[in-house]
XYZ file of C-alpha atoms in Angstrom:
663
model
C -32.603 33.256 29.280
C -32.480 33.770 33.042
C -34.308 36.700 34.607
C -33.496 37.802 38.132
C -35.909 39.364 40.617
C -35.049 40.998 43.929
C -37.523 42.980 46.024
C -34.610 44.804 47.675
C -33.811 46.595 44.405
C -35.647 49.675 43.218
C -37.786 49.791 40.109
C -36.122 50.143 36.736
C -34.013 46.988 36.595
C -33.648 45.037 33.383
C -33.848 41.539 34.879
C -30.123 40.905 34.785
C -28.207 39.608 37.773
C -26.662 43.043 38.214
C -29.941 44.953 37.798
C -32.790 42.613 38.734
C -36.472 43.341 38.410
C -38.116 44.453 41.662
C -41.281 42.438 41.034
C -41.947 38.935 39.742
C -44.603 40.288 37.403
C -41.972 42.240 35.456
C -40.230 38.959 34.716
C -43.547 37.194 34.043
C -44.333 39.679 31.279
C -41.123 38.755 29.449
C -40.401 35.084 30.211
C -40.699 32.844 27.156
C -40.395 29.063 26.630
C -37.170 27.748 28.130
C -36.627 30.794 30.359
C -36.086 30.735 34.111
C -37.030 33.379 36.668
C -34.852 33.332 39.791
C -36.405 35.169 42.746
C -34.209 36.395 45.600
C -35.278 36.164 49.245
C -37.839 38.758 50.201
C -41.542 39.497 50.441
C -43.381 39.989 47.164
C -46.793 41.519 47.752
C -48.244 40.928 44.305
C -50.496 38.681 42.270
C -48.040 37.068 39.863
C -49.725 36.650 36.465
C -47.794 34.492 33.977
C -48.414 35.974 30.534
C -46.744 33.435 28.290
C -46.934 29.672 28.132
C -44.036 27.289 28.044
C -43.621 24.188 25.936
C -43.378 20.545 26.950
C -39.625 20.487 26.383
C -39.063 24.170 27.145
C -40.891 25.042 30.338
C -40.993 28.489 31.928
C -39.667 28.052 35.457
C -40.195 30.389 38.419
C -37.832 29.445 41.236
C -37.082 30.794 44.692
C -33.341 31.286 44.891
C -33.379 29.834 48.393
C -36.057 27.316 49.435
C -39.086 29.136 50.885
C -37.140 32.408 51.221
C -39.092 34.181 48.482
C -42.579 34.902 49.839
C -45.483 35.653 47.511
C -48.401 36.954 49.521
C -51.841 38.382 48.910
C -51.725 40.282 52.196
C -50.707 43.800 53.179
C -49.605 45.028 56.561
C -52.125 47.072 58.521
C -50.693 49.560 60.997
C -51.903 52.579 62.928
C -54.149 50.673 65.300
C -55.961 52.668 67.980
C -57.469 51.156 71.097
C -61.265 51.186 71.100
C -61.967 49.488 74.418
C -60.543 46.576 76.382
C -58.717 44.235 73.984
C -60.426 45.684 70.903
C -58.515 47.969 68.540
C -59.494 49.698 65.302
C -57.783 50.763 62.089
C -58.873 51.505 58.525
C -57.754 51.470 54.899
C -58.828 53.377 51.829
C -60.723 51.022 49.532
C -58.547 52.094 46.611
C -56.017 49.551 47.878
C -58.323 46.761 46.678
C -58.804 47.894 43.091
C -61.896 46.280 41.570
C -62.045 43.443 44.136
C -62.800 44.348 47.736
C -62.633 41.223 49.946
C -64.586 43.060 52.660
C -67.644 43.594 50.461
C -67.352 40.151 48.813
C -68.936 37.221 50.636
C -67.947 33.563 50.650
C -70.953 32.027 48.936
C -72.129 30.059 45.933
C -73.187 26.618 44.804
C -72.865 23.841 47.381
C -72.161 26.360 50.144
C -74.272 25.354 53.130
C -73.125 27.677 55.909
C -74.785 31.049 56.444
C -73.526 33.681 53.998
C -71.975 35.972 56.609
C -68.228 35.576 56.041
C -66.197 37.774 53.733
C -63.358 36.572 51.517
C -61.028 38.856 53.448
C -59.461 38.163 56.827
C -57.182 39.640 59.468
C -54.001 37.822 60.492
C -52.179 38.290 63.781
C -48.622 36.957 63.714
C -49.452 34.750 60.705
C -52.566 33.261 62.257
C -55.998 33.892 60.737
C -58.419 35.486 63.159
C -62.150 34.704 63.277
C -64.668 37.010 61.649
C -67.761 38.103 63.536
C -71.133 39.304 62.271
C -71.396 42.168 64.782
C -69.002 44.457 66.603
C -70.482 43.291 69.896
C -69.539 39.698 69.100
C -66.020 40.889 68.317
C -65.794 42.614 71.682
C -67.025 39.535 73.556
C -64.306 37.298 72.075
C -65.982 34.043 73.053
C -64.840 30.533 72.140
C -66.482 29.186 69.001
C -67.915 25.769 69.989
C -67.396 24.330 66.494
C -63.787 25.472 66.034
C -61.038 22.852 66.024
C -58.869 25.487 67.741
C -60.986 26.795 70.642
C -58.361 29.164 72.031
C -57.559 30.570 68.603
C -61.253 31.181 67.973
C -61.358 33.890 70.657
C -59.284 36.214 68.445
C -62.024 38.040 66.533
C -62.340 40.705 63.849
C -65.184 42.696 62.352
C -65.321 45.188 59.480
C -67.687 47.801 58.117
C -67.757 50.191 55.169
C -67.772 53.954 55.669
C -66.904 56.881 53.390
C -64.917 54.807 50.910
C -62.954 53.045 53.632
C -62.954 49.628 55.265
C -62.970 50.045 59.028
C -61.474 47.129 60.962
C -62.079 46.168 64.579
C -60.072 43.358 66.132
C -59.959 41.672 69.517
C -56.258 40.913 69.948
C -56.658 39.357 73.429
C -54.052 41.507 75.144
C -51.600 41.771 72.246
C -50.546 45.273 71.200
C -51.094 45.212 67.418
C -48.669 48.088 66.910
C -45.919 45.859 68.299
C -47.036 42.756 66.397
C -47.389 41.612 62.783
C -50.910 42.392 61.608
C -51.939 41.817 57.998
C -55.165 41.892 56.014
C -56.016 39.927 52.889
C -56.048 42.221 49.867
C -55.434 40.212 46.691
C -57.571 37.366 45.429
C -54.661 35.234 44.141
C -50.909 34.962 44.555
C -49.672 33.093 41.464
C -52.279 32.366 38.820
C -52.852 33.282 35.175
C -55.901 35.341 34.256
C -56.184 33.542 30.915
C -56.656 29.864 30.129
C -54.056 27.810 28.311
C -50.876 29.128 29.963
C -49.191 25.725 29.747
C -45.989 24.173 31.056
C -45.137 26.431 33.985
C -43.010 25.361 36.961
C -43.441 27.065 40.352
C -40.659 25.937 42.672
C -39.664 26.622 46.257
C -41.880 29.597 47.177
C -43.717 30.446 50.374
C -47.157 31.320 48.989
C -49.600 32.589 51.563
C -52.616 34.668 52.532
C -55.057 35.349 49.716
C -58.706 36.397 49.639
C -59.801 33.476 47.493
C -63.466 32.857 46.734
C -65.577 29.737 47.270
C -64.693 27.141 44.617
C -67.609 24.836 43.765
C -67.255 22.299 40.959
C -69.311 23.897 38.172
C -67.941 27.393 38.752
C -64.593 29.033 38.197
C -62.333 27.561 40.867
C -60.167 30.001 42.720
C -56.912 29.291 44.526
C -53.827 31.070 45.770
C -51.798 29.274 43.111
C -52.831 27.230 40.101
C -52.770 26.760 36.331
C -56.252 28.149 35.563
C -57.337 25.526 33.033
C -53.983 24.760 31.454
C -51.689 21.807 30.896
C -48.482 20.505 32.358
C -47.809 22.659 35.411
C -45.384 21.591 38.138
C -45.871 23.040 41.621
C -43.076 21.745 43.806
C -41.328 22.298 47.144
C -43.655 25.175 48.081
C -45.305 26.041 51.359
C -48.899 27.073 50.641
C -51.021 28.315 53.505
C -53.453 30.887 54.841
C -56.030 30.893 52.049
C -59.509 32.041 52.951
C -60.812 29.242 50.732
C -58.446 27.105 48.601
C -54.684 26.741 48.528
C -53.922 25.138 45.149
C -56.514 25.109 42.385
C -56.182 22.618 39.550
C -59.726 23.353 38.645
C -62.338 24.617 36.330
C -62.404 27.518 33.895
C -65.159 30.119 34.097
C -68.156 29.345 31.913
C -70.472 32.389 32.145
C -73.497 30.286 31.180
C -72.924 27.762 33.960
C -71.073 29.703 36.656
C -72.727 29.543 40.089
C -75.848 28.562 38.155
C -77.896 27.295 41.070
C -76.856 30.149 43.353
C -77.846 32.815 40.833
C -80.802 31.223 38.989
C -82.128 28.480 41.326
C -84.260 26.888 38.613
C -82.158 23.877 37.702
C -81.177 21.213 40.209
C -77.529 21.449 41.252
C -76.938 17.856 40.184
C -78.201 18.560 36.662
C -75.992 21.631 36.630
C -73.006 19.370 37.302
C -73.927 17.111 34.387
C -74.198 20.210 32.221
C -70.703 21.264 33.297
C -69.213 17.941 32.185
C -70.827 18.066 28.755
C -70.103 21.760 28.256
C -66.505 21.038 29.191
C -66.230 18.764 26.168
C -67.376 21.662 23.986
C -64.842 23.974 25.638
C -61.884 21.712 24.917
C -61.769 19.369 27.895
C -59.577 16.764 26.230
C -56.548 14.745 27.255
C -54.466 16.665 24.734
C -55.332 20.073 26.230
C -55.906 19.942 29.975
C -54.333 18.551 33.142
C -51.170 16.452 33.389
C -50.047 18.538 36.353
C -47.642 17.522 39.117
C -47.912 18.791 42.681
C -45.026 17.393 44.703
C -43.288 17.890 48.032
C -45.534 20.814 48.968
C -46.553 21.749 52.493
C -50.205 22.788 52.305
C -51.946 23.850 55.477
C -54.388 26.168 57.230
C -56.734 26.792 54.319
C -60.404 27.133 55.123
C -62.048 25.294 52.212
C -59.534 22.908 50.650
C -55.816 22.427 50.454
C -55.991 21.308 46.811
C -59.150 21.660 44.708
C -59.913 20.725 41.129
C -62.885 20.013 38.881
C -62.007 18.470 35.512
C -58.757 20.446 35.273
C -56.812 17.941 37.385
C -57.175 15.013 34.963
C -54.061 12.863 34.393
C -52.297 14.626 37.272
C -50.159 13.438 40.178
C -50.195 14.746 43.761
C -47.312 13.193 45.642
C -45.118 13.502 48.739
C -47.095 16.450 50.112
C -47.863 17.281 53.721
C -51.455 18.516 53.969
C -53.024 19.381 57.299
C -55.334 21.684 59.271
C -57.807 22.336 56.481
C -61.277 23.744 57.255
C -60.540 23.840 60.979
C -62.036 27.207 61.896
C -65.414 25.862 60.685
C -66.397 29.384 59.687
C -67.097 28.054 56.184
C -69.214 25.023 55.377
C -70.318 23.090 52.353
C -69.775 20.170 50.040
C -66.325 21.190 48.803
C -64.173 20.876 51.910
C -61.233 18.475 52.291
C -57.474 18.262 52.322
C -57.764 17.277 48.647
C -61.095 17.693 46.799
C -61.070 16.548 43.169
C -64.017 16.169 40.820
C -63.391 14.032 37.755
C -60.078 12.658 38.982
C -59.597 10.715 35.751
C -56.264 8.877 35.899
C -55.211 11.021 38.877
C -52.621 9.532 41.234
C -52.549 10.665 44.883
C -49.590 8.973 46.546
C -47.193 9.151 49.470
C -48.905 12.147 51.058
C -49.317 12.766 54.772
C -52.833 14.144 55.321
C -54.150 14.817 58.801
C -56.345 17.051 60.959
C -58.516 18.008 57.998
C -62.306 18.000 57.954
C -61.841 15.243 55.382
C -58.672 13.715 53.963
C -59.221 12.962 50.261
C -62.576 13.513 48.558
C -62.923 12.301 44.965
C -66.356 13.314 43.751
C -67.887 12.013 40.488
C -65.776 10.316 37.817
C -63.010 8.863 39.984
C -62.174 6.725 36.961
C -58.638 5.446 36.957
C -58.004 7.250 40.246
C -55.357 5.711 42.486
C -54.972 6.722 46.144
C -51.836 4.914 47.220
C -49.300 4.802 50.053
C -50.674 7.782 51.962
C -50.686 8.293 55.724
C -54.070 9.601 56.875
C -55.063 10.263 60.469
C -57.148 12.548 62.707
C -59.371 13.556 59.821
C -62.304 13.944 62.182
C -63.564 16.517 64.640
C -61.654 16.661 67.937
C -63.536 15.314 70.924
C -65.975 17.818 72.354
C -66.130 20.013 69.241
C -69.618 20.580 67.867
C -70.427 20.152 64.169
C -70.705 23.492 62.414
C -73.729 24.535 60.399
C -73.157 23.347 56.844
C -70.188 21.154 57.765
C -69.657 17.819 56.058
C -68.939 14.528 57.780
C -65.326 13.483 58.259
C -63.251 10.554 57.043
C -59.922 9.645 55.475
C -61.223 8.938 51.952
C -64.571 9.755 50.348
C -65.424 8.429 46.883
C -68.767 9.889 45.818
C -71.128 8.730 43.046
C -68.364 7.339 40.879
C -68.378 4.208 38.714
C -64.674 3.467 39.122
C -62.302 1.896 38.679
C -60.989 3.555 41.826
C -58.021 2.029 43.585
C -57.240 2.597 47.278
C -54.078 0.683 48.153
C -51.229 0.511 50.651
C -52.559 3.350 52.791
C -52.306 3.803 56.546
C -55.848 4.986 57.389
C -56.277 5.776 61.067
C -59.284 8.101 61.396
C -62.645 7.152 62.905
C -64.129 6.602 59.445
C -61.683 5.137 56.952
C -63.784 5.447 53.803
C -67.181 6.680 52.649
C -68.206 5.040 49.378
C -71.635 5.880 47.928
C -70.086 4.616 44.688
C -69.196 1.433 42.869
C -66.111 -0.053 41.282
C -63.736 0.486 44.217
C -60.815 -1.721 45.223
C -59.244 -1.706 48.675
C -55.893 -3.512 48.597
C -53.245 -3.791 51.350
C -54.548 -0.989 53.595
C -54.440 -0.679 57.373
C -57.806 0.683 58.532
C -58.809 1.540 62.083
C -62.162 3.030 61.115
C -65.257 1.925 59.270
C -66.295 1.833 55.619
C -69.687 3.517 55.279
C -72.461 4.636 52.910
C -72.408 1.344 51.036
C -76.010 1.628 49.912
C -76.968 5.260 50.418
C -75.919 8.833 49.796
C -76.817 8.773 46.085
C -80.500 9.097 45.235
C -83.083 11.410 46.788
C -86.780 11.127 47.516
C -88.461 14.210 46.033
C -92.243 14.662 45.812
C -92.596 11.049 46.862
C -90.543 9.890 43.879
C -87.059 8.433 43.791
C -84.776 10.799 41.882
C -81.656 8.908 40.759
C -78.371 10.770 40.580
C -76.961 9.829 37.199
C -73.244 10.501 36.836
C -70.916 10.051 33.866
C -68.284 7.496 33.026
C -65.739 7.930 30.278
C -63.913 6.359 27.388
C -61.025 4.479 28.970
C -58.144 6.829 29.866
C -59.854 9.728 28.106
C -62.173 12.595 29.063
C -64.855 11.947 26.444
C -68.113 10.843 28.079
C -69.072 7.233 27.367
C -72.378 7.253 29.227
C -74.377 8.205 32.329
C -75.750 5.859 34.974
C -77.005 5.940 38.523
C -75.034 4.092 41.208
C -76.074 0.467 41.646
C -73.624 -0.023 44.555
C -71.226 -2.921 44.933
C -68.707 -3.898 42.248
C -66.067 -3.619 44.982
C -62.914 -5.631 45.653
C -61.413 -5.925 49.133
C -58.129 -7.823 49.350
C -55.275 -8.159 51.834
C -56.313 -5.402 54.243
C -55.864 -5.196 58.001
C -59.045 -4.003 59.732
C -59.018 -3.216 63.434
C -62.014 -2.193 65.544
C -59.962 0.558 67.140
C -62.664 3.074 68.020
C -65.418 2.174 70.502
C -68.929 1.361 69.375
C -71.304 3.518 71.394
C -74.350 2.046 73.092
C -76.575 4.336 71.034
C -75.050 3.108 67.795
C -75.573 -0.560 68.637
C -79.294 -0.173 68.063
C -79.263 2.572 65.445
C -78.250 3.017 61.846
C -75.307 5.055 63.123
C -73.521 1.785 63.885
C -72.510 1.743 60.227
C -70.238 4.667 61.011
C -68.581 2.931 63.941
C -68.203 -0.749 63.047
C -64.962 -1.562 61.227
C -64.529 -4.413 58.781
C -66.556 -5.717 55.853
C -69.754 -7.127 57.390
C -71.755 -4.274 55.832
C -70.912 -5.742 52.417
C -73.252 -8.676 53.160
C -75.980 -6.757 51.315
C -74.219 -7.407 47.994
C -74.238 -10.695 46.066
C -71.218 -12.796 45.269
C -70.242 -12.893 41.610
C -71.740 -16.360 41.144
C -75.049 -15.241 42.649
C -75.164 -12.139 40.493
C -74.181 -13.662 37.152
C -76.617 -16.569 37.536
C -79.531 -14.235 36.784
C -78.158 -13.513 33.323
C -77.181 -17.072 32.365
C -80.210 -18.713 30.741
C -80.972 -21.186 28.000
C -84.004 -19.355 26.638
C -84.274 -15.960 24.993
C -83.556 -13.286 27.605
C -86.578 -11.364 28.878
C -85.661 -7.683 29.113
C -88.548 -6.940 31.447
C -87.663 -9.752 33.840
C -83.977 -8.812 33.834
C -84.691 -5.164 34.694
C -84.712 -5.996 38.401
C -81.149 -7.260 38.070
C -80.012 -4.507 35.696
C -80.866 -2.093 38.486
C -79.874 -4.363 41.362
C -76.740 -4.486 43.424
C -73.471 -5.463 41.787
C -71.279 -8.242 43.250
C -68.301 -7.935 45.579
C -65.067 -9.910 45.877
C -63.033 -10.363 49.060
C -59.991 -12.293 50.174
C -56.865 -12.264 52.309
C -58.151 -9.728 54.842
C -57.283 -9.793 58.538
C -59.813 -8.717 61.183
C -59.131 -7.786 64.811
C -60.979 -6.628 67.944
C -64.362 -7.656 66.566
C -64.183 -5.997 63.144
C -67.013 -7.495 61.060
C -66.428 -10.087 58.321
C -68.437 -10.268 55.091
C -70.231 -13.571 54.582
C -68.720 -13.936 51.088
C -65.121 -14.045 52.286
C -63.311 -17.358 52.758
C -59.898 -18.011 54.236
C -59.592 -14.697 56.022
C -57.692 -14.213 59.270
C -59.913 -13.360 62.209
C -58.984 -12.803 65.840
C -61.325 -11.390 68.451
C -59.691 -12.835 71.548
C -56.457 -10.864 71.675
C -56.557 -7.118 72.147
C -54.796 -5.521 69.231
C -53.601 -1.938 69.437
C -52.382 0.615 66.924
C -50.937 3.781 68.410
C -49.374 6.618 66.496
C -47.696 9.963 67.013
C -46.381 12.787 64.865
C -43.521 14.745 66.372
C -40.600 16.672 64.874
C -41.750 15.807 61.387
C -41.717 12.061 62.024
C -44.767 9.811 62.030
C -44.437 6.791 64.313
C -46.769 3.782 64.354
C -46.759 1.203 67.131
C -48.804 -1.991 66.897
C -48.880 -5.584 68.061
C -51.007 -6.689 65.116
C -48.176 -8.726 63.602
C -47.620 -10.600 66.862
C -51.217 -11.788 66.603
C -51.189 -12.291 62.826
C -48.166 -14.581 63.169
C -47.481 -16.558 59.981
C -50.737 -15.879 58.107
C -50.136 -15.139 54.423
C -52.236 -14.339 51.385
C -51.837 -14.159 47.629
C -50.187 -11.418 45.604
C -52.803 -9.179 43.980
C -52.596 -7.739 40.477
C -54.807 -6.199 37.802
C -55.940 -9.632 36.647
C -57.196 -10.397 40.150
C -59.219 -7.190 40.293
C -60.668 -7.344 36.784
C -62.793 -4.542 35.340
C -65.097 -1.987 36.904
C -68.575 -2.798 35.649
C -69.934 0.384 34.084
C -66.873 1.775 32.260
C -65.586 -1.759 31.588
C -62.110 -0.571 32.490
C -59.448 -2.574 34.305
C -57.877 -1.532 37.566
C -54.629 -0.625 35.810
C -52.047 2.086 35.286
C -52.978 5.195 33.268
C -50.968 3.839 30.329
C -53.040 0.651 30.314
C -50.343 -1.603 31.770
C -51.101 -3.995 34.603
C -50.491 -3.227 38.256
C -48.826 -5.775 40.497
C -49.136 -4.848 44.163
C -45.600 -5.902 44.952
C -44.494 -2.590 46.512
C -45.518 -1.496 49.995
C -46.127 1.897 51.592
C -42.398 2.299 52.265
C -41.370 1.363 48.738
C -40.180 -2.109 49.744
C -40.842 -5.113 47.518
C -43.223 -7.961 48.234
C -42.309 -11.412 46.984
C -44.068 -14.783 46.878
C -46.729 -15.186 49.543
C -47.487 -11.836 51.158
C -48.996 -10.552 54.385
C -52.053 -8.298 54.726
C -51.700 -4.587 55.257
C -49.516 -1.844 53.808
C -46.184 -3.258 54.986
C -44.319 -5.960 53.079
C -43.001 -7.489 56.303
C -43.983 -7.517 59.941
C -43.074 -4.423 61.934
C -40.202 -5.547 64.126
C -40.321 -4.566 67.802
C -43.828 -3.268 67.156
C -42.723 0.179 65.937
C -42.021 1.846 62.596
C -41.097 5.435 61.757
C -42.466 6.679 58.433
């Protein structure tokens, strides 16, 4: 059955082509497995709530008739502006427009939120650009640049609201623009396309422009909001959509609401937030978090941008999913929100999740896989400018910035064939990580920190789970020993300068590229020798090694411009005499990389890497392999070209001719 929707038609249609429904929700109430909902061009100001689930071989598909011409928005136009003084205007709405959720009395707050709780989930948009909220009317009138904003000029456009006599009163500094001659909207609805119930499986959302929703903060142990998402279901496809303008998250692949563990720390305070996260994992098992029930989603060819917490978020609900061929940028740039859940992609428990061929840039962080990045593969992505612009101050509650962050995970986590060009390539307070065939201009940091805390003079380890191989069931909990990493066939360039301050401070770890920081870990032979003995093993004596660093393996890497080399590596390529450059640009939708690295590398080659080379991550005893358990051979480069025989380091299967490549 095909149902048709057209906002240009009046109410009372029957969903036929001749008499279409006027709203998508009318079709959503009727669509059954195998049905398709075709949505004509137009603006649909509604929260679409799929009522029925599809089946694996009979999906329910919602499709924009023309790509991006059907707009689903959580915003409403606000007119009738009156000038207050100078560039500041005022208007109001009756609070009945919000129903039981008023974004202008609801604050962005919750677990792992570190910024001051002064921002509402609502916002004002001028010509499709989110304005900056102020705490006072006076601040709105002043319209000053926010020193921590990544868009200083844009930060001068301010808004403020107050409640009076059942109305929300808005004040906005439009900087000389007449709002009655412009497009001014306010966020009204919390979501744009999302079920209210769990288990609405096998839905396809294709080709929509989904924008502007008053989403709430989405921490990992709480219900995770988004403009669009499956709400704890299985088998969704979100494809060819433009998703932008969320107050918090764009796409949510995340967690259901568990009333006994929802914003637990924020509301009760009495249990440590880390213990609360462990509780969430174990309670998830009780609530049906199994491979047969949850995840297996595909997000592909989506343009996700200008969201203020994350572009794509997911705790536990993203397992066995694929995020591919997406363009994700300008996430958490206003810096009005701050906390430990901000990135272009932020996934907790990314079990067997593949993140590939995405272009991720100008985000506070590129990809952040937190806890349980077991079987996660981050492959063939282009990542750049995932750091604060020069001269911009860090915001209160803001996280550090990097291309990839793998936090307190036991692996196996695979990072391969990526172009990683930000100041910090990877942050890895984890173990069981493999870097294979990447180009990295920045450093790898947090090799032996960022896990445990000193509380009351006592070390408090952060134990995190690992799982039955390619399943969600918990196999055990362990703190991070650090190490257990493999680093093969990468190109590492000291592209960014090392400051004089950093040369004599711990901060140098954030600025020095290469693998020299891995000197703190033993080689495999050094590590295993402690456990090889002729006599009966002494458990007490071995405890120091059971809780010591794990070994690292390296080979085939190429180092330039003084990038550091780990003492355990042999046969690497190293050149510190020639000045190697890597310049890039992104214009008209094309990413261009220019480099002379291959002129200096000349005929250096290294061995082909596969799953047998990488072996098993220590704690879960799981190979670096495909989700179906088959071996990986790294014979395909970032462009999809094949490698054969002896190979060269980096993400390209052959040298870049004429020093330039367009990706």
